[in-house]
Amino acid sequence: MSNSFVVAAALLLAPALGAPAPQVTVPASFGPDSQVSASVQPSTSGYMLAYLENGYASATYHGPYTGTPTTTGAANGPTTLGVSIPAGPPNPTATYYNTEGVPLNPMPAPYTPAGGLGTNGSLPRYMVNSDFDFESIALGLYQEWIELDLFHDGLARFSDAEFEAAGLGPEARSLIEFMADQETGHSTLLTNMLGERAPKQCIYNYPYTTVREWVDFMQRLTRFGESGVWGFINHLDSREVGQLLAQSIATEARQQQIFRQMSGLTPMDVWFENGWPQSWSWTMLAPYISYCPENQTRLAWQNFPTLQILNNANINRYSPNDTAQDGSETVGPRIADPSVSNLTSGSCQNLNVTGYGCGPAIAHNKSEPLSFPGKKVLFQWEAPGQAVGPNNSYVTATTAGAPKFVGWSQQLNLTYSPLTVTGNNTGYTYQPEGYVYGGDGIINGTMAVMLTDLDLFVTPFNTSLLNPHIVALGLYQAG
């Protein structure tokens, strides 16, 4: 759906001799609509749309899957060569070190230092170039499809009055609609790079009932959408695909920041964004997909059991430490479900007090943080074997032993704290303290947490080595 944008000329009153007198009469209009010829293009969506009274469109159905899956499990290749990929020594060719500060090798052309990949003048091929590429970009396309539907759905579902009550006026809604339109381009790009077996758009089951919960859910969903790409983009065989994907995901990073602002969170609270393995983002995404078309391309990535954070801070409280300890202030049990917004007391939504209000804003500083080092964090986790994802056709699985540690993945670090098991799939830990550089705390923002059977040392480029040791995966609202 397109909007007509009216452009008004600004009157710049320069303090120079002969400047025009200030305009004192407010004009009633700012000129006619655009006179450029145009035509309305038909929708290219793969599902039925309903047009609501407010002029926005959304899918005709959002809800759970009610059928019986005809196939189960992740996609597999002809054979599997091992149970895991072992850690190895450093790359023997990674030896370059420059002590001179000038080029050390002959330059292939003027102003062109030696080295780099894809710099030899060969014609770029913007197609996936391996199974790893295909499965990674297919996962990215699943993400783009849900964002296309999700951003439109809230615009159609909620009334103008509900948006106004949440502090989001027509200009904010127009911005969200533009971000929804961005997903049309992103999904088209990834489809083209995959070819004829690119996944199609599906039907989704969302957790929100209010505008605040919708926006909160979007800031969580775009978090794992963005981090999931940062985790694999530099492992792609096709550098050309990586180039275009980077230009797409940079836009998603802006979306996540904007949704944080609309949720009343600080837009930036870390110095570095975190990258996640594909199975982490697929674990978080799959529970929100209910139906997919027949013969849909399936994914090879793992679905981990869900880790619930029972006292995950409610972003709608002016005192987040008053969040209930039993999980009742999250709208549901799925990993990325938003905070309950219809609070009977303690709400910060319409509180115009610096340090405590949480209405939409460019930035907020909280007098009481959502989390802090030393906070006791309560967990409950599912056993493996749960049916999840499209048509309930994927099954959660883990190869790990008994949980012993909590892994906190944020910025450049993966940090561990000991897990104390208190009962059947319940336990707690204390949020660790530490810094990346200077005063940049290692734990902040919307981030991944996991239970593991081993405190394996990993770094941003090999985080997936931890996957065989993950018992359950969750999403922590640290800031």
XYZ file of C-alpha atoms in Angstrom:
479
model
C 0.000 0.000 0.000
C 1.423 3.388 -0.917
C 1.022 6.746 0.724
C 0.933 10.161 -0.922
C 3.588 12.338 0.567
C 3.113 16.090 0.494
C 6.299 18.113 0.423
C 6.258 21.636 1.822
C 8.942 24.208 1.093
C 10.614 25.572 4.219
C 10.949 29.343 4.551
C 14.520 30.135 5.587
C 14.612 33.561 7.200
C 18.218 34.700 6.891
C 19.265 37.672 9.050
C 20.625 39.511 6.001
C 19.645 42.898 4.516
C 16.515 42.579 2.423
C 15.311 39.314 4.019
C 11.551 38.792 3.619
C 9.259 39.545 6.526
C 8.290 36.544 8.676
C 5.191 34.679 7.535
C 2.445 35.184 10.088
C -0.516 33.550 8.336
C -0.525 29.793 8.609
C -1.398 28.405 5.162
C -4.414 26.142 4.960
C -2.760 23.857 2.407
C 0.664 23.257 0.927
C -0.016 22.764 -2.743
C -1.616 20.024 -4.862
C -0.815 16.339 -4.815
C 1.891 15.129 -7.148
C 1.000 15.499 -10.833
C 3.382 12.730 -11.915
C 1.578 9.924 -13.728
C 1.389 6.732 -11.674
C -0.499 3.470 -11.475
C -1.353 1.218 -8.555
C 0.538 -2.066 -8.804
C -1.167 -5.308 -7.712
C 0.025 -6.956 -4.526
C 2.737 -9.597 -4.922
C 2.018 -11.174 -1.542
C 1.612 -14.934 -1.515
C -1.342 -14.973 0.896
C -4.834 -13.516 1.169
C -5.087 -9.958 2.428
C -7.852 -8.239 4.330
C -8.177 -4.477 4.089
C -9.232 -2.899 7.366
C -11.241 0.255 8.009
C -8.074 2.194 8.816
C -6.800 1.524 5.286
C -4.071 -0.973 6.202
C -3.905 -4.581 5.009
C -2.934 -7.781 6.785
C -3.242 -11.537 6.305
C -6.712 -12.933 6.863
C -5.508 -15.411 9.502
C -2.996 -15.300 12.327
C -3.070 -18.209 14.732
C -1.769 -21.652 15.638
C -1.379 -24.695 13.438
C -4.221 -27.172 13.949
C -3.363 -29.963 11.509
C -1.066 -32.979 11.539
C 2.472 -32.605 10.150
C 3.256 -34.794 7.146
C 7.008 -34.616 7.726
C 9.134 -33.845 10.768
C 12.665 -32.776 11.567
C 15.269 -30.542 9.987
C 16.462 -30.963 6.418
C 19.332 -33.425 5.960
C 21.989 -34.061 3.341
C 22.892 -37.430 1.756
C 24.923 -38.316 4.854
C 26.325 -36.737 8.022
C 30.080 -37.073 8.494
C 30.380 -36.520 12.252
C 28.548 -35.697 15.462
C 30.152 -32.246 15.779
C 32.918 -30.075 14.350
C 35.987 -30.151 16.622
C 37.943 -27.028 17.490
C 41.167 -26.779 15.508
C 44.418 -24.815 15.542
C 44.786 -21.349 13.974
C 44.629 -21.107 10.189
C 48.230 -21.782 9.062
C 47.983 -19.142 6.321
C 46.816 -16.400 8.709
C 50.294 -14.994 9.360
C 50.237 -11.468 7.922
C 51.435 -8.764 10.317
C 52.500 -5.296 9.215
C 55.233 -3.643 11.278
C 56.052 -1.008 8.665
C 52.729 0.761 8.228
C 53.087 0.722 4.431
C 52.156 -1.885 1.758
C 54.572 -4.826 1.924
C 53.648 -6.586 -1.340
C 53.512 -5.520 -5.001
C 50.313 -3.630 -5.779
C 48.219 -5.094 -8.621
C 47.127 -1.622 -9.774
C 47.558 2.018 -8.691
C 45.903 2.770 -5.359
C 45.127 -0.952 -4.927
C 46.908 -2.784 -2.095
C 47.516 -6.507 -2.590
C 45.009 -8.928 -1.077
C 41.285 -9.047 -0.534
C 38.702 -11.496 -1.853
C 36.831 -10.882 -5.074
C 39.210 -8.078 -6.050
C 40.745 -9.649 -9.178
C 38.256 -8.128 -11.622
C 36.161 -11.247 -12.130
C 32.460 -10.720 -12.900
C 30.386 -10.964 -9.692
C 27.829 -13.782 -9.398
C 25.096 -12.851 -6.931
C 23.944 -16.401 -6.143
C 24.488 -18.718 -3.197
C 27.534 -20.905 -3.748
C 27.258 -23.778 -1.239
C 24.808 -25.658 0.977
C 25.933 -23.393 3.823
C 25.066 -20.338 1.740
C 21.694 -21.731 0.667
C 20.575 -22.721 4.165
C 21.783 -19.419 5.655
C 20.068 -17.205 3.078
C 16.931 -19.364 3.212
C 16.806 -18.728 6.964
C 17.249 -15.024 6.264
C 14.325 -15.161 3.863
C 12.090 -16.816 6.474
C 12.989 -13.830 8.680
C 12.244 -11.241 5.999
C 8.878 -12.848 5.254
C 7.702 -12.692 8.865
C 8.842 -9.084 9.168
C 6.889 -8.150 6.052
C 3.742 -9.644 7.567
C 4.371 -8.543 11.146
C 4.999 -4.864 10.440
C 1.808 -4.673 8.371
C -0.273 -6.676 10.844
C -0.093 -4.261 13.769
C -0.914 -1.315 11.524
C -4.062 -3.111 10.392
C -4.970 -4.685 13.731
C -4.970 -1.616 15.987
C -7.077 1.525 15.698
C -5.824 5.086 15.423
C -7.015 5.662 18.979
C -4.970 2.715 20.263
C -1.873 4.033 18.512
C -2.417 7.516 19.925
C -2.833 6.072 23.424
C 0.518 4.319 22.987
C 2.171 7.595 21.979
C 2.521 6.721 18.288
C 0.920 9.261 15.979
C 0.349 9.080 12.216
C 3.963 9.948 11.378
C 5.232 7.052 13.496
C 2.770 4.727 11.791
C 3.933 5.981 8.414
C 7.510 5.148 9.387
C 6.505 1.613 10.388
C 4.693 1.220 7.075
C 7.860 2.303 5.270
C 9.829 -0.314 7.214
C 7.247 -2.908 6.166
C 7.751 -1.855 2.554
C 11.521 -2.274 3.004
C 10.852 -5.956 3.674
C 9.358 -6.294 0.197
C 12.743 -5.352 -1.219
C 14.660 -7.542 1.223
C 12.554 -10.629 0.495
C 12.857 -10.036 -3.241
C 16.645 -9.735 -2.984
C 17.084 -12.947 -0.995
C 14.647 -14.838 -3.237
C 16.682 -13.853 -6.291
C 19.933 -15.023 -4.687
C 18.416 -18.419 -3.795
C 16.613 -19.288 -6.998
C 13.538 -21.420 -7.626
C 13.530 -23.237 -4.254
C 13.487 -20.039 -2.212
C 11.071 -20.391 0.745
C 7.659 -18.781 0.320
C 5.770 -16.595 2.777
C 3.903 -18.418 5.555
C 1.091 -17.843 8.056
C 2.119 -16.625 11.515
C 0.936 -16.817 15.094
C 1.709 -13.660 17.058
C 1.747 -13.127 20.834
C 0.619 -9.499 21.235
C -2.754 -7.927 22.051
C -1.751 -4.249 22.423
C 0.275 -1.706 20.470
C 2.972 -1.695 23.167
C 3.310 -5.472 23.012
C 3.450 -5.381 19.209
C 6.295 -2.871 19.196
C 8.109 -4.744 21.974
C 7.794 -7.979 20.009
C 9.220 -6.263 16.920
C 12.279 -5.014 18.791
C 12.920 -8.569 19.992
C 12.296 -10.180 16.614
C 14.547 -7.752 14.751
C 17.218 -8.392 17.386
C 17.528 -12.066 16.522
C 17.015 -11.289 12.839
C 19.962 -8.906 12.850
C 22.250 -10.918 15.137
C 21.510 -14.099 13.205
C 22.945 -12.520 10.058
C 26.000 -10.993 11.728
C 26.821 -14.485 12.957
C 27.060 -16.118 9.519
C 27.665 -13.361 6.987
C 31.456 -13.617 7.035
C 31.330 -17.397 6.703
C 29.463 -17.300 3.378
C 31.246 -18.835 0.403
C 29.709 -16.227 -1.892
C 31.267 -12.864 -1.105
C 28.853 -11.270 -3.559
C 25.849 -12.556 -1.608
C 27.464 -11.337 1.599
C 27.844 -7.857 0.104
C 24.162 -7.509 -0.745
C 23.092 -9.114 2.513
C 25.163 -6.589 4.482
C 23.374 -3.761 2.701
C 20.070 -5.336 3.730
C 20.902 -6.111 7.354
C 22.268 -2.619 7.943
C 18.693 -1.464 7.351
C 17.374 -4.021 9.838
C 19.770 -2.671 12.450
C 18.109 0.716 12.034
C 14.691 -0.915 12.371
C 15.672 -2.558 15.645
C 16.907 0.756 17.016
C 13.671 2.508 16.028
C 11.503 -0.188 17.621
C 13.549 0.162 20.815
C 12.843 3.906 20.778
C 9.145 3.275 20.220
C 9.214 0.823 23.153
C 10.693 3.461 25.452
C 14.102 1.752 25.605
C 17.404 3.455 24.986
C 18.190 3.127 21.264
C 21.832 2.114 21.735
C 23.204 0.521 24.886
C 26.155 -1.484 23.578
C 29.383 -0.639 21.786
C 29.243 -3.733 19.549
C 26.343 -5.753 18.189
C 26.426 -9.492 18.788
C 26.473 -12.232 16.125
C 24.611 -15.527 16.604
C 24.738 -18.921 14.894
C 21.859 -19.715 12.562
C 20.339 -22.303 14.898
C 19.875 -19.666 17.589
C 17.825 -17.354 15.401
C 15.878 -20.273 13.906
C 15.046 -21.487 17.418
C 13.625 -18.052 18.235
C 11.806 -17.556 14.927
C 10.220 -20.968 14.316
C 7.619 -20.910 17.139
C 5.891 -17.922 15.491
C 5.370 -19.707 12.138
C 2.195 -21.784 12.044
C 1.495 -22.786 8.413
C 3.714 -22.819 5.322
C 2.778 -23.673 1.728
C 2.905 -27.220 0.404
C 6.395 -28.275 -0.719
C 7.945 -25.426 1.269
C 11.737 -25.521 1.376
C 12.774 -26.796 4.801
C 15.777 -25.707 6.855
C 18.696 -27.734 8.200
C 19.215 -25.729 11.386
C 18.639 -26.996 14.908
C 15.697 -26.029 17.134
C 16.852 -25.887 20.752
C 14.491 -26.346 23.702
C 13.059 -23.098 25.076
C 14.649 -21.416 28.085
C 12.152 -19.194 29.923
C 13.457 -16.366 32.079
C 10.824 -16.191 34.771
C 11.783 -12.732 36.032
C 12.741 -11.183 32.697
C 12.336 -7.453 33.333
C 8.996 -5.976 32.260
C 9.918 -3.002 30.080
C 6.567 -1.351 30.931
C 7.362 -0.937 34.656
C 8.928 2.210 36.078
C 10.530 -0.098 38.633
C 11.642 -3.192 36.657
C 12.743 -4.866 39.894
C 9.033 -5.185 40.760
C 8.551 -7.608 37.867
C 6.862 -10.801 39.045
C 9.144 -13.773 39.639
C 6.924 -16.459 38.091
C 6.938 -15.597 34.382
C 3.476 -14.035 34.505
C 4.678 -10.675 33.146
C 5.611 -12.161 29.785
C 2.593 -12.646 27.530
C 3.410 -16.288 26.834
C 5.996 -19.073 27.003
C 7.675 -18.551 23.625
C 11.246 -17.244 23.596
C 10.653 -13.759 22.183
C 7.231 -13.073 23.690
C 6.937 -9.427 24.824
C 6.317 -7.997 28.273
C 2.721 -7.714 29.492
C 1.636 -4.111 28.930
C -1.767 -3.944 30.664
C -0.428 -3.449 34.170
C -2.816 -2.520 36.962
C -0.086 -0.593 38.797
C 3.523 0.470 38.331
C 3.247 1.306 34.634
C 5.743 3.735 33.111
C 3.863 4.143 29.840
C 2.239 7.530 30.523
C 4.623 8.633 33.228
C 6.251 11.925 32.303
C 9.038 11.708 34.880
C 12.660 11.756 33.770
C 14.351 8.465 34.564
C 11.086 6.558 34.996
C 8.860 7.227 31.985
C 8.951 4.790 29.054
C 6.823 6.358 26.354
C 8.159 6.510 22.795
C 11.133 8.871 22.669
C 14.456 9.454 20.977
C 16.185 8.299 24.160
C 15.524 7.459 27.802
C 17.858 7.157 30.751
C 16.465 4.821 33.398
C 17.025 5.615 37.063
C 16.402 1.934 37.762
C 17.925 -0.341 35.107
C 16.183 -3.361 33.664
C 19.008 -5.544 34.948
C 22.276 -5.209 36.828
C 25.319 -7.292 37.799
C 24.423 -9.589 40.672
C 20.724 -9.840 39.769
C 19.301 -13.271 40.576
C 17.875 -14.614 37.310
C 15.304 -17.421 37.482
C 15.007 -20.078 34.779
C 12.643 -22.791 33.641
C 13.352 -24.865 30.569
C 11.603 -27.350 28.335
C 12.643 -30.920 27.696
C 13.597 -31.666 24.076
C 11.155 -33.308 21.696
C 8.625 -30.466 21.381
C 6.920 -29.919 18.012
C 7.545 -26.366 16.782
C 7.640 -24.235 13.673
C 5.850 -24.480 10.349
C 3.037 -27.067 10.508
C 4.526 -28.287 13.824
C 6.986 -30.188 11.637
C 10.247 -29.390 13.429
C 11.300 -30.964 16.718
C 13.414 -29.372 19.448
C 16.622 -31.270 20.153
C 19.833 -31.099 22.143
C 22.986 -33.212 22.258
C 24.173 -31.651 25.528
C 24.419 -33.314 28.903
C 23.059 -31.975 32.173
C 23.090 -28.142 32.406
C 25.881 -26.658 34.530
C 26.424 -23.123 33.218
C 24.551 -20.115 31.883
C 26.073 -18.562 28.765
C 25.553 -14.846 28.150
C 26.172 -13.817 24.538
C 26.554 -10.092 23.971
C 28.897 -7.695 22.197
C 32.301 -9.396 21.662
C 31.951 -11.822 24.540
C 30.370 -15.088 25.543
C 30.531 -15.134 29.332
C 29.532 -17.919 31.720
C 28.056 -18.015 35.197
C 27.342 -21.148 37.254
C 23.821 -22.584 37.171
C 22.182 -23.718 40.390
C 19.550 -26.360 39.623
C 16.627 -26.152 42.048
C 14.190 -28.716 40.697
C 12.857 -30.416 37.590
C 14.111 -28.146 34.781
C 14.305 -25.085 37.058
C 17.255 -23.143 38.390
C 18.912 -19.778 38.795
C 22.134 -17.859 38.376
C 23.421 -14.379 39.127
C 24.012 -11.948 36.303
C 27.790 -11.643 35.911
C 29.794 -8.442 35.846
C 32.491 -7.577 33.349
C 33.566 -5.109 30.700
C 34.488 -5.234 27.025
C 36.635 -2.090 26.911
C 36.685 0.753 29.417
C 33.300 1.096 31.104
C 31.347 -0.869 28.465
C 29.511 -3.557 30.435
C 29.406 -6.955 28.764
C 25.667 -7.479 29.410
C 23.075 -5.051 28.072
C 20.292 -4.743 25.535
C 18.218 -7.598 24.120
C 20.497 -10.636 24.145
C 20.779 -14.414 23.951
C 21.238 -16.573 27.050
C 21.596 -20.337 27.167
C 22.126 -23.260 29.487
C 25.197 -25.327 28.660
C 26.923 -28.455 29.930
C 30.386 -26.919 29.406
C 31.941 -23.451 29.709
C 33.553 -23.768 26.277
C 35.735 -20.840 25.199
C 34.406 -19.375 21.947
C 34.853 -16.066 20.134
C 32.624 -14.134 17.675
C 33.908 -16.075 14.640
C 33.403 -19.598 16.028
C 30.403 -19.314 18.381
C 28.646 -22.203 16.619
C 31.143 -24.607 18.246
C 29.022 -24.159 21.388
C 25.861 -25.581 19.768
C 26.466 -29.252 20.771
C 26.694 -28.102 24.405
C 23.479 -26.034 24.548
C 20.667 -27.472 26.669
C 18.134 -24.654 26.149
C 18.084 -21.168 24.607
C 16.378 -17.946 25.700
C 16.204 -14.173 25.136
C 17.149 -11.852 28.002
C 15.989 -8.243 28.276
C 19.041 -6.777 29.987
C 18.533 -3.159 28.930
